[in-house]
XYZ file of C-alpha atoms in Angstrom:
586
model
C 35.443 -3.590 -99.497
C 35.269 -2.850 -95.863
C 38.095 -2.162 -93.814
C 40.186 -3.448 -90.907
C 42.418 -1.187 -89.074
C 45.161 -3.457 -87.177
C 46.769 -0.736 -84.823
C 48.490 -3.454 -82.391
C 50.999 -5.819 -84.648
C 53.962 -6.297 -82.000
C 57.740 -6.922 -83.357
C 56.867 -10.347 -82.755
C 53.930 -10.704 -84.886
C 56.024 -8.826 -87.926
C 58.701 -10.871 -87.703
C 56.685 -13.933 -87.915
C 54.827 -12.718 -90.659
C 57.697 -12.069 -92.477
C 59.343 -15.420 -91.962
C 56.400 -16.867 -93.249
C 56.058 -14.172 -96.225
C 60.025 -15.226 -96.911
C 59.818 -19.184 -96.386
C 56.398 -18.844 -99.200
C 56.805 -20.320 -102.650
C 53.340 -19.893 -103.531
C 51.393 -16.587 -104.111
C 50.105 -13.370 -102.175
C 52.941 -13.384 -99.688
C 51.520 -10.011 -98.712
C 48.394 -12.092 -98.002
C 50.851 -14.713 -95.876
C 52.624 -12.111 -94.221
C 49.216 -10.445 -92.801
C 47.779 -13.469 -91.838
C 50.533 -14.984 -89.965
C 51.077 -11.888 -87.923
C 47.381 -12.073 -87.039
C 47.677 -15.414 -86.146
C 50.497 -14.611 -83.756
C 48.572 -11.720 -82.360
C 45.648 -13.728 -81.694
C 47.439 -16.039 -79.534
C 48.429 -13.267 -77.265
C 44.521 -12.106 -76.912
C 43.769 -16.039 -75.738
C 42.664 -17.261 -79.310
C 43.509 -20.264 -80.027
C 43.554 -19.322 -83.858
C 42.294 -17.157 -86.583
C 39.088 -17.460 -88.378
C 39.248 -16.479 -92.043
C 35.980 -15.497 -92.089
C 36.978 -12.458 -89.598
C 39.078 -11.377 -92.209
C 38.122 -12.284 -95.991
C 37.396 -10.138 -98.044
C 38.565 -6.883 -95.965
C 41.425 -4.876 -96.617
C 43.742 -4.685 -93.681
C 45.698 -1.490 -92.839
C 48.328 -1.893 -90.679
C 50.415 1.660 -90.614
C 50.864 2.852 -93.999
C 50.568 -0.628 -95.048
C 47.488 -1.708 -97.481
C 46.672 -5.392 -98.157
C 43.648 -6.774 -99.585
C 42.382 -10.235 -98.285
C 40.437 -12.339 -101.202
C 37.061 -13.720 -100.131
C 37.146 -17.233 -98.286
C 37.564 -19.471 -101.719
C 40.443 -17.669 -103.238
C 41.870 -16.898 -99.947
C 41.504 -20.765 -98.963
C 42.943 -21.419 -102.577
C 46.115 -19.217 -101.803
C 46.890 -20.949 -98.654
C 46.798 -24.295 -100.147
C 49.525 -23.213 -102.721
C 52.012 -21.267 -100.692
C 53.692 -23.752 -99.409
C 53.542 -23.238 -95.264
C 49.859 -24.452 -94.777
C 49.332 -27.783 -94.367
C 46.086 -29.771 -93.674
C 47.139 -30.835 -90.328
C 48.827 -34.072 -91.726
C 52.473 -32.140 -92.496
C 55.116 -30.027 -90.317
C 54.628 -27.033 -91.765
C 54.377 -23.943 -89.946
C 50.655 -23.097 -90.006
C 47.849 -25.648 -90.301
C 44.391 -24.645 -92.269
C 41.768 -26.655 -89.607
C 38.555 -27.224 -89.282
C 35.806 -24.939 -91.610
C 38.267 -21.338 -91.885
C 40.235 -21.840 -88.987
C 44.084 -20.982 -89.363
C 46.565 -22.362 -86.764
C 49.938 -22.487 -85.338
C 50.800 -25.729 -85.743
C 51.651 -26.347 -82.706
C 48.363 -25.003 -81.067
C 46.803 -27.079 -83.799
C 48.040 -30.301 -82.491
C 47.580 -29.388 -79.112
C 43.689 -28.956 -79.906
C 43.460 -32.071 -82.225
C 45.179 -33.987 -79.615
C 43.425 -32.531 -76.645
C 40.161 -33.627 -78.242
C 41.123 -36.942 -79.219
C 42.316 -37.645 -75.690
C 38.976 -36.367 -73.915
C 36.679 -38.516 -76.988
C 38.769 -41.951 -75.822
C 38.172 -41.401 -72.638
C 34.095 -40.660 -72.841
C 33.834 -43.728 -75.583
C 35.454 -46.545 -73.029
C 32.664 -48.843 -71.524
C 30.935 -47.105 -68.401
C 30.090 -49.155 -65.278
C 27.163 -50.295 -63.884
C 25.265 -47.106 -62.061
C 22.621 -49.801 -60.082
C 25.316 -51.747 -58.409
C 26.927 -48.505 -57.513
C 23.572 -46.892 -56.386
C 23.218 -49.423 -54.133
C 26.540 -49.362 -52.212
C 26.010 -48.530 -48.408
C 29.132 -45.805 -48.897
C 27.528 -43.558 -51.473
C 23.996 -44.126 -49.583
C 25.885 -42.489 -46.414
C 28.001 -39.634 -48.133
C 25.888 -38.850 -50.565
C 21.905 -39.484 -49.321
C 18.577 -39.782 -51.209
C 17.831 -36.622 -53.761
C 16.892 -33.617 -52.016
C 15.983 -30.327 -52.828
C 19.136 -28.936 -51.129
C 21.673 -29.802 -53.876
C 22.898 -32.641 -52.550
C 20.848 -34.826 -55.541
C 23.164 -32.941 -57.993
C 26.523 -33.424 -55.242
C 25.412 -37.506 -55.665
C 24.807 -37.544 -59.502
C 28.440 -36.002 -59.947
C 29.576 -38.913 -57.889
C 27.834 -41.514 -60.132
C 29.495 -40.102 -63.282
C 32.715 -39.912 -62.143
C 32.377 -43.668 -60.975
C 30.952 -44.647 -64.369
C 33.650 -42.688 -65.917
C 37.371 -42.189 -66.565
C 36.259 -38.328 -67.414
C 34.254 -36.229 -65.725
C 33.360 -32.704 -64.743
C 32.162 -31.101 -61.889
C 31.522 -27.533 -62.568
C 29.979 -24.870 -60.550
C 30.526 -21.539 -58.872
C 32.509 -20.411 -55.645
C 31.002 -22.169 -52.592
C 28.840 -24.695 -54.817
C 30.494 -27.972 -52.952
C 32.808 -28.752 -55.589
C 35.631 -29.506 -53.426
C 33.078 -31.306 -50.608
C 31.713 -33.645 -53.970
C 35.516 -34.623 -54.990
C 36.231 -35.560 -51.250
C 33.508 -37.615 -51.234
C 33.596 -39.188 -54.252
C 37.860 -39.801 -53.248
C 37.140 -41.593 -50.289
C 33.798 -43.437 -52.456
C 36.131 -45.005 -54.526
C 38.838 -45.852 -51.420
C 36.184 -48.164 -50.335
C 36.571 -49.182 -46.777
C 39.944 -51.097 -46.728
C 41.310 -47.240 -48.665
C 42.613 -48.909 -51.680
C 39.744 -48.995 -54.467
C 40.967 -45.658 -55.677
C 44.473 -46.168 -56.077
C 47.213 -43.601 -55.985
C 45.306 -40.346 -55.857
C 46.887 -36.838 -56.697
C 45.405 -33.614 -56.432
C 46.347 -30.621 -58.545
C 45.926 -27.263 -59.623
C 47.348 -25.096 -62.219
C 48.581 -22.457 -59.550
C 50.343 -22.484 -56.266
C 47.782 -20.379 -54.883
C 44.840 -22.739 -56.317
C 46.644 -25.855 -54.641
C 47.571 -24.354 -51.133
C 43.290 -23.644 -51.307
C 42.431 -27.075 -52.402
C 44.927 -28.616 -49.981
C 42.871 -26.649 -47.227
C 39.767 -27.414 -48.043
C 40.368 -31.200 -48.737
C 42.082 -32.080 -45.156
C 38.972 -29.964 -44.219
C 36.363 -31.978 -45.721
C 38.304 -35.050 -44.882
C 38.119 -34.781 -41.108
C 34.533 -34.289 -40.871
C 33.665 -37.550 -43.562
C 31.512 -40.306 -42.160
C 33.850 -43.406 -43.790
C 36.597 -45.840 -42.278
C 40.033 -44.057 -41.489
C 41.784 -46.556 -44.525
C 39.212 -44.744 -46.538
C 40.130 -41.141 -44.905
C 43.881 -41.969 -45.400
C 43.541 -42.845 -48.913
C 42.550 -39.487 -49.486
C 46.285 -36.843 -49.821
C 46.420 -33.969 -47.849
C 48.217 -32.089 -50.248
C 47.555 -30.519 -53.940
C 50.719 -29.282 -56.278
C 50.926 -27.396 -58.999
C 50.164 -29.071 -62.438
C 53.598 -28.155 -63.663
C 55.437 -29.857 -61.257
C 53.148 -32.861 -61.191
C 54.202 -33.115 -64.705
C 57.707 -32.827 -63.399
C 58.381 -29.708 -66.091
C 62.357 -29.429 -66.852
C 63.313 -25.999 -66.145
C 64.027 -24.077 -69.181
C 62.975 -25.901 -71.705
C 58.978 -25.903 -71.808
C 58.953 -29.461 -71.855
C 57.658 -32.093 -68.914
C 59.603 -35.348 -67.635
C 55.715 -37.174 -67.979
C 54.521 -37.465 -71.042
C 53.060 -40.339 -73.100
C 56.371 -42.801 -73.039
C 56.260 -42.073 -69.316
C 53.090 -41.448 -67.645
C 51.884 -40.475 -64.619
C 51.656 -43.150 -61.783
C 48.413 -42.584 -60.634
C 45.183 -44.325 -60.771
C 42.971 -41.301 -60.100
C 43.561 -37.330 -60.368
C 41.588 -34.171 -59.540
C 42.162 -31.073 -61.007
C 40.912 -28.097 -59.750
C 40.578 -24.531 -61.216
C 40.681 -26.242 -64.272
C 39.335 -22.904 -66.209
C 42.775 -21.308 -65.417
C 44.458 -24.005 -67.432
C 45.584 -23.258 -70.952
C 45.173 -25.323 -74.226
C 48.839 -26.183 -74.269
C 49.249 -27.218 -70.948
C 46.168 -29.200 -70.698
C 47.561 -30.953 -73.647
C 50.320 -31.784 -72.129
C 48.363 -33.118 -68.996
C 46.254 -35.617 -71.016
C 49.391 -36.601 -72.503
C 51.055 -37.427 -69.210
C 47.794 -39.724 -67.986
C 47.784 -43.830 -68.019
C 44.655 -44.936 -70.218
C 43.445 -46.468 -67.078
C 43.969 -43.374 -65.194
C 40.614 -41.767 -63.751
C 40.388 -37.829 -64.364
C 37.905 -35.203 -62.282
C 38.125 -31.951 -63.497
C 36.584 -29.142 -60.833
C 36.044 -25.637 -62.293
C 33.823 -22.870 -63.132
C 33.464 -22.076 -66.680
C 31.925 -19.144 -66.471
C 35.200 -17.085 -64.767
C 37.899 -15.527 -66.846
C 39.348 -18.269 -69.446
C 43.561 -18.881 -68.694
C 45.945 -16.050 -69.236
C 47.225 -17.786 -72.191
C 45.316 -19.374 -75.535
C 41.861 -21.653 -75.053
C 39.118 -21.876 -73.053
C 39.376 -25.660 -72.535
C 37.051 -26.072 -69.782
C 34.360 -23.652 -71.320
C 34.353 -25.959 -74.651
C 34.083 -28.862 -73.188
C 31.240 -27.688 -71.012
C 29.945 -26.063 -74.071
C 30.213 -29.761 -76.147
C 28.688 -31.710 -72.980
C 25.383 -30.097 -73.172
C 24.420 -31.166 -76.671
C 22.403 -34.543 -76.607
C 24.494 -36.248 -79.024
C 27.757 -35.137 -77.957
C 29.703 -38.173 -76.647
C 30.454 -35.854 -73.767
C 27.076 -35.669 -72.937
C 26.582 -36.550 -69.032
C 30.144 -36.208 -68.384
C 29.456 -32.634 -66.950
C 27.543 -32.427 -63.655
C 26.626 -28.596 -62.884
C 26.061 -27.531 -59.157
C 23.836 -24.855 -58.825
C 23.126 -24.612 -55.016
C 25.439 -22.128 -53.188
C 26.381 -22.882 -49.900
C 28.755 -19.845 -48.864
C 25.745 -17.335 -49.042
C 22.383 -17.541 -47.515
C 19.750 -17.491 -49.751
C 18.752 -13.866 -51.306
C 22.571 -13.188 -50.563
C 23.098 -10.086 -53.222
C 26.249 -10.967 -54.127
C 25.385 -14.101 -55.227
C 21.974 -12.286 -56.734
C 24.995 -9.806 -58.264
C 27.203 -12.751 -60.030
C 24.252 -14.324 -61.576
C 22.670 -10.713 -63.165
C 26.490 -10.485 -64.526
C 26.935 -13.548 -65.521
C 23.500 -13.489 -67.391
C 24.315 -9.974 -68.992
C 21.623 -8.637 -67.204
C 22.704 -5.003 -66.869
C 19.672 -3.104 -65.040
C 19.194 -5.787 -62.290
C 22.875 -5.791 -61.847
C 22.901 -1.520 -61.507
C 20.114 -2.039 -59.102
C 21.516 -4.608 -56.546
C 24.043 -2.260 -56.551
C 22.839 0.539 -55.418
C 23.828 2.782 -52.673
C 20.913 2.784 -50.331
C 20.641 -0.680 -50.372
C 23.128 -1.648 -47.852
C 23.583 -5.169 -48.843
C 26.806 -5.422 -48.845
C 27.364 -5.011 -52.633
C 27.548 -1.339 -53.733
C 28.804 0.476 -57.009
C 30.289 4.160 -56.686
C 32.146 6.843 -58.329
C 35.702 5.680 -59.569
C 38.710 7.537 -58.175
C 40.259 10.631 -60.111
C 42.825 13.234 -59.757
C 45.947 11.270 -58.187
C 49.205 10.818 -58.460
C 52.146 9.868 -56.293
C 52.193 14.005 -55.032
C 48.897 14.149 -54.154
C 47.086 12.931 -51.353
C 45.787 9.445 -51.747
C 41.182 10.469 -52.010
C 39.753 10.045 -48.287
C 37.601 7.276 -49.067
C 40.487 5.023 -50.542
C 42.465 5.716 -47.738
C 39.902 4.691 -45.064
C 39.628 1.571 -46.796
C 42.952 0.955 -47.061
C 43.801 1.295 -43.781
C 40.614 -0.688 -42.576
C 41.592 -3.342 -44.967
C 45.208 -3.793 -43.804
C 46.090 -2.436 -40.626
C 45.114 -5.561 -39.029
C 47.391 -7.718 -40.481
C 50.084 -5.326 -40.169
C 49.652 -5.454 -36.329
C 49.868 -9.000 -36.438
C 52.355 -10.297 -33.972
C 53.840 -13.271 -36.029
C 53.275 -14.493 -39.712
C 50.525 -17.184 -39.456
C 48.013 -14.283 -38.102
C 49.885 -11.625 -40.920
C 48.819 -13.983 -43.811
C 45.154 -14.870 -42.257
C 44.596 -11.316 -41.585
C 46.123 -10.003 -45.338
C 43.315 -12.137 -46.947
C 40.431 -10.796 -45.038
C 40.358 -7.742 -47.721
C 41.803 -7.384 -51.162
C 41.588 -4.707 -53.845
C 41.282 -5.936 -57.392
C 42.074 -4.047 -60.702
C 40.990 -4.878 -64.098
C 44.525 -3.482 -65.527
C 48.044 -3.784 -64.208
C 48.969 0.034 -65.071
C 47.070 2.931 -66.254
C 46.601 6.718 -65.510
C 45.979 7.670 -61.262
C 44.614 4.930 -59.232
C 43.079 3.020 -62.678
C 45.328 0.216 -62.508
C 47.482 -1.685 -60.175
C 50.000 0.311 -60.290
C 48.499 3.113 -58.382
C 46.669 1.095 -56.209
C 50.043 0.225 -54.439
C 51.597 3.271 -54.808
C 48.263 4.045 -53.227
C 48.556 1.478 -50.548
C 52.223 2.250 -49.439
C 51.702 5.809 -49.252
C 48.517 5.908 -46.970
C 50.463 3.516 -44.623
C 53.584 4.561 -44.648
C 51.839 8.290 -43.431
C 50.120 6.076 -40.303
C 53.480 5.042 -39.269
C 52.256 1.255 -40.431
C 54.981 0.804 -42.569
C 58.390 2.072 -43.202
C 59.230 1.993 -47.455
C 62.562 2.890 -47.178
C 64.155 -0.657 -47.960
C 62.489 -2.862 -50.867
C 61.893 -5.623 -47.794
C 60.119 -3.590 -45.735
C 58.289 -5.350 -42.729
C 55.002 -6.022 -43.765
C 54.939 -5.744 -47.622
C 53.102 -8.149 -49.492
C 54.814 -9.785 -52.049
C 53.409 -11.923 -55.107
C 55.413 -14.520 -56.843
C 55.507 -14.232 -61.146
C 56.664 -17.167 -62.033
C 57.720 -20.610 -61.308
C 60.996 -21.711 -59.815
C 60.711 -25.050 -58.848
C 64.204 -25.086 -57.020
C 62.499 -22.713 -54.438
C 58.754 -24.625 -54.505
C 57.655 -21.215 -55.373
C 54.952 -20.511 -58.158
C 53.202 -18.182 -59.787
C 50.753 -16.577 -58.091
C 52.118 -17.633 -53.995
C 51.718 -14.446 -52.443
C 54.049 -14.252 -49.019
C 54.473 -11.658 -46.431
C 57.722 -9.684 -45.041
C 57.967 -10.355 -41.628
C 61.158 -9.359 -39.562
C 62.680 -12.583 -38.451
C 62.581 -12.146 -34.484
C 66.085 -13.934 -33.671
C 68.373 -11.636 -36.140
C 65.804 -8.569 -37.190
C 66.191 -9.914 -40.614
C 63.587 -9.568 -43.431
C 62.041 -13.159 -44.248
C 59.203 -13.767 -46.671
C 56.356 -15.846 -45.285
C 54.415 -17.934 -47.026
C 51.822 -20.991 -46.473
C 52.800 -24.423 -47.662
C 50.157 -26.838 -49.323
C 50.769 -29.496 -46.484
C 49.448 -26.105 -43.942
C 52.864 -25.078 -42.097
C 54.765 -21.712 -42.855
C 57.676 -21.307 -44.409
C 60.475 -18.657 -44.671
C 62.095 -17.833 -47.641
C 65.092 -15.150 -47.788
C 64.429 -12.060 -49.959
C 67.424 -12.451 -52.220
C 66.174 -16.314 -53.292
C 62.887 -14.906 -53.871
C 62.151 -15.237 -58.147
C 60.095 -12.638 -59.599
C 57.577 -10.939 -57.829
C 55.667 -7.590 -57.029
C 53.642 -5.756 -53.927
C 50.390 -7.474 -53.858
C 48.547 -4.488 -51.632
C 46.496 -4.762 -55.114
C 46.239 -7.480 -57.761
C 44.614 -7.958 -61.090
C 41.283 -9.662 -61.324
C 43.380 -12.461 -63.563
C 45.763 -13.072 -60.712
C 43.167 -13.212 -58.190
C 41.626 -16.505 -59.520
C 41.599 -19.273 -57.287
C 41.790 -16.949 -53.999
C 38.527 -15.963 -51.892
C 38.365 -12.780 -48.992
C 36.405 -11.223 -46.973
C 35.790 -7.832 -48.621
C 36.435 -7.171 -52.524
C 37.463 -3.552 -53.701
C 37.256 -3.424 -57.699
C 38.759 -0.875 -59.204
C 37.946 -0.003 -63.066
C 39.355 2.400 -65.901
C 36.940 5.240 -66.592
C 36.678 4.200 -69.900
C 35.320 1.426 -71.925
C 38.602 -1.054 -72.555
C 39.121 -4.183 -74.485
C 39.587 -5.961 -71.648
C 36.433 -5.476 -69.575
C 34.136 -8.222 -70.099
C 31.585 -9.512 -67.542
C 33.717 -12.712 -66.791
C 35.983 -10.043 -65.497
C 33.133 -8.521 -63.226
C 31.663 -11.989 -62.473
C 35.600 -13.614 -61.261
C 36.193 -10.496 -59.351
C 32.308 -10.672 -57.223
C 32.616 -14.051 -56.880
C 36.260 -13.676 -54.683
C 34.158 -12.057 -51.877
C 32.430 -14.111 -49.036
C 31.062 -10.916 -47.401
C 30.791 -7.782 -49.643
C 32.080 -6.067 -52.945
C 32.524 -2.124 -53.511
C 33.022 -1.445 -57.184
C 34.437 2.097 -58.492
C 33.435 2.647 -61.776
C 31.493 5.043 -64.101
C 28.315 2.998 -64.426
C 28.545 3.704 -68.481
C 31.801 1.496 -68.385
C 30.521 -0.965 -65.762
C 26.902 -1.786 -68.335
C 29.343 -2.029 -71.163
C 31.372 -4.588 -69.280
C 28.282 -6.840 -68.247
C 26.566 -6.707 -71.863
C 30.063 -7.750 -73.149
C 30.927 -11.344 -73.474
C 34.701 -13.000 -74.339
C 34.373 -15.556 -77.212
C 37.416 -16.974 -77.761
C 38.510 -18.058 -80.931
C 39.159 -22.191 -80.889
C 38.096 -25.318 -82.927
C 38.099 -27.661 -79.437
C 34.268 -27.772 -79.169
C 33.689 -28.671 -82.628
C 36.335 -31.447 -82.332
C 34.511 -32.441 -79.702
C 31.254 -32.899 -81.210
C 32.360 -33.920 -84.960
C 35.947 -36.024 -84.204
């Protein structure tokens, strides 16, 4: 019998396992109670549930704790009798789906409801694509097939006219956002009302403040009436408080007895958005209501369970899926010239390709991409290693000499450095990096530490408080109010002003100087700094190394030992989930 070694059950996972193990009436509670706190753990690693196959017929070892797991028929057999696993048709606490797949139940009807939502929308009757094709509007934003990507820009616009679903996926700087504006003002017509009410959202402050940009961007330079340009919002908010979520309680004011009032959404970033969230979107949206989702499926999945966007893009490209031609990939990047090597690097990464990736980064290249020896021997004593602290302070002295906050928080995202983990020995993690940060810049007179609101610390919000219209992942800026000498944290608001927010209304939040690769989703800068551990770790993964490239317009300098950097790119994330087979089997 071969042997599993589970070294990371939390309290959490325990307890659950022994609720379950208590609340049993069948047997092999030990059985239960191991399998329940797996399923709990796998939720906090981003699976959606566990596969029994992972785990039948192993013995599981969890401290001084021995159980043996049957193979898959008895195992199957025990779950059936115990009394807590239903087949998805009860309200029991864990739900046996699809082939070996164990659930929550409540992830379980998220998934089986997610998938039944998508299905009825890709099964209503499509429209005609000739009478479209033929309108003078799509003719003048979107013209004849070309070799430049704008055939693909124009076939995204046809599905999503045919359509009440569709996808437009694609990497940074494809024209995702130039399609949807497009496409917006495509179905405004000329007199601006074809499309309806139009919202635009995003699962993260940060995500909608950049599609707001970019949209009244695009807008201005369109070649339609101004009812048509009007039709289109300037501004993006948050999926949660689209959804109008009720503070506290996990739960949303829209839902299915009172949906949204919109005739057509976008939703962008939609690879940041978790299973039960997007759940609760679909939920929320009219059966007439048309949805775009904009995204990039090969970036990090959401912090929490699924990998919605991934399966779906996974279940579109199957000829007989009923989501087949829902998903329109763009493939022409716009941001880089071509031969640009960062956009040579993301590709290698993406594809897994480790000796191509190795040599676009190296040294003598000078292309603007570059992979060097990772940091060691620091800690807050020491002196911060020369090369870190020329970067630093070329990274951020300029918006620290800023004279007011709109050229502070311009400046601030001209450079960012990235880590893969939020604490870990020397300058490995986060963590240091700031510690890092302050300390090179406090020694150049830059900053002064002594007061947690220090003039010119960057803050980032961690979570939501909707009171404030703060979210997570709104970074702001200190910046010394210049009527009273008061600290005031500046931030960017979606419709493009600045606002002020006092320190002590401020929710949660942390220096920024450095953020994880997670948190950086949905932001772009100038120049990327990526900072890995020395060592191999769970959570490297090259869509890690792919989201963090792919925030840089300009260049990327990665520290890391190149062992840990080709284990990274031949490793993939497979997350655990039943969507894509609900997709293509409902």
């Amino acid at each position: 019998m071969k042997y599993i070694r589970y070294e990371d059950e939390r309290p959490i996972d325990r307890q659950f396992g022994g609720f379950i193990m208590r609340l049993s009436t069948g047997p092999g509670k030990g059985v239960l109670r191991v399998l329940a706190s797996l399923v709990s753990r796998a939720l906090e690693g981003g699976d959606v549930c566990l596969d029994l196959q992972s785990v039948a017929g192993r013995e599981i070892m969890t401290g001084e704790e021995h159980v043996s797991i049957p193979e898959l028929p008895e195992l199957l057999d025990v779950l059936s009798r115990s009394g807590v696993v239903s087949d998805g048709g009860g309200n029991l606490p864990l739900v046996k789906g699809r082939g070996s797949l164990l659930y929550l139940q409540r992830y379980h009807v998220a998934e089986s409801g997610l998938a039944r939502a998508i299905l009825n929308r890709c099964l209503e009757p499509q429209g005609d694509p000739e009478k479209e094709a033929r309108t003078a509007l799509l003719l003048q934003l979107f013209p004849a097939e070309s070799e430049d990507g704008g055939g693909m820009q124009r076939a995204a616009a046809l599905q999503a006219l045919r359509r009440r679903f569709s996808v437009i996926a694609g990497g940074p700087g494809t024209g995702k956002t130039t399609t949807v504006v497009k496409i917006l003002a495509l179905l405004a017509g000329e007199d601006g009302t074809g499309g309806g009410r139009i919202a635009m959202a995003a699962p993260t402050g940060k995500a909608a403040l950049r599609l707001s940009g970019s949209v009244r961007m695009q807008k201005a330079a369109l070649h339609c009436t101004d009812a048509a340009r009007r039709a289109i919002p300037d501004e993006a908010s948050t999926l949660h408080r689209l959804l109008q979520a009720v503070p506290g309680t996990g739960r949303f004011r829209h839902g299915p007895l009172n949906p949204l009032p919109y005739d057509t959404v976008v939703v962008d970033e939609a690879s940041m958005v978790a299973l039960p969230l997007m759940h609760a979107f679909f939920s929320a949206l009219s059966p007439s209501c048309r949805l775009i989702l904009l995204g990039d499926p090969d970036q990090l999945a959401s912090v929490e369970a699924g990998a919605v966007l991934g399966d779906i893009c996974a279940a579109a490209r199957l000829p007989g899926s009923a989501l087949h031609g829902s998903v329109t990939v763009l493939e022409r990047n716009y941001r880089f010239d071509g031969g640009s090597d960062i956009s040579d690097l993301a590709r290698a990464v993406n594809g897994g390709r480790v000796e191509e990736s190795l040599g676009l980064l190296a040294p003598d290249r000078g292309n603007g991409v570059v992979l060097r020896p990772p940091y060691v021997g620091w800690n807050e004593r020491d002196g911060v290693p020369e090369e870190l602290a020329d970067a630093i302070m070329e990274g951020y002295r300029p918006f620290l000499e800023a004279g007011d906050p709109p050229s502070a928080l311009l400046a601030f995202d001209r450079f960012r450095m990235l880590g893969a983990i939020g604490d870990g020995p020397g300058l490995s993690g986060v963590r240091g990096l700031n510690m890092a940060a302050e300390q090179v810049l406090r020694r150049a007179g830059l900053i002064d530490p002594s007061s947690p609101f220090y003039h010119g610390r960057p803050v980032m919000v961690r979570e939501n408080d909707y009171s404030m219209r703060l979210f997570n992942g709104d970074t702001g800026i200190v910046f010394n109010d210049p009527e009273c000498d008061a600290p005031l944290v500046w931030f960017n608001a979606p419709d493009g002003s600045l606002r002020a927010v006092a320190p002590e209304r401020l929710p949660k939040h942390e220096t920024a100087y450095a953020v994880t690769i997670h948190k950086s989703q949905g932001s772009e800068f100038d120049a990327v700094l990526m900072v890995l551990p020395r060592q191999d770790s769970p959570l490297l993964s090259r869509e890690l190394l792919y989201t963090a490239i792919t925030r840089a317009r300009r260049s990327v300098e990665i520290r890391a030992d190149p062992e840990a950097l080709s284990a990274a790119i031949r490793k993939g994330t497979a997350r655990v989930s039943g969507l894509k087979d609900a997709l293509l089997n409902p």
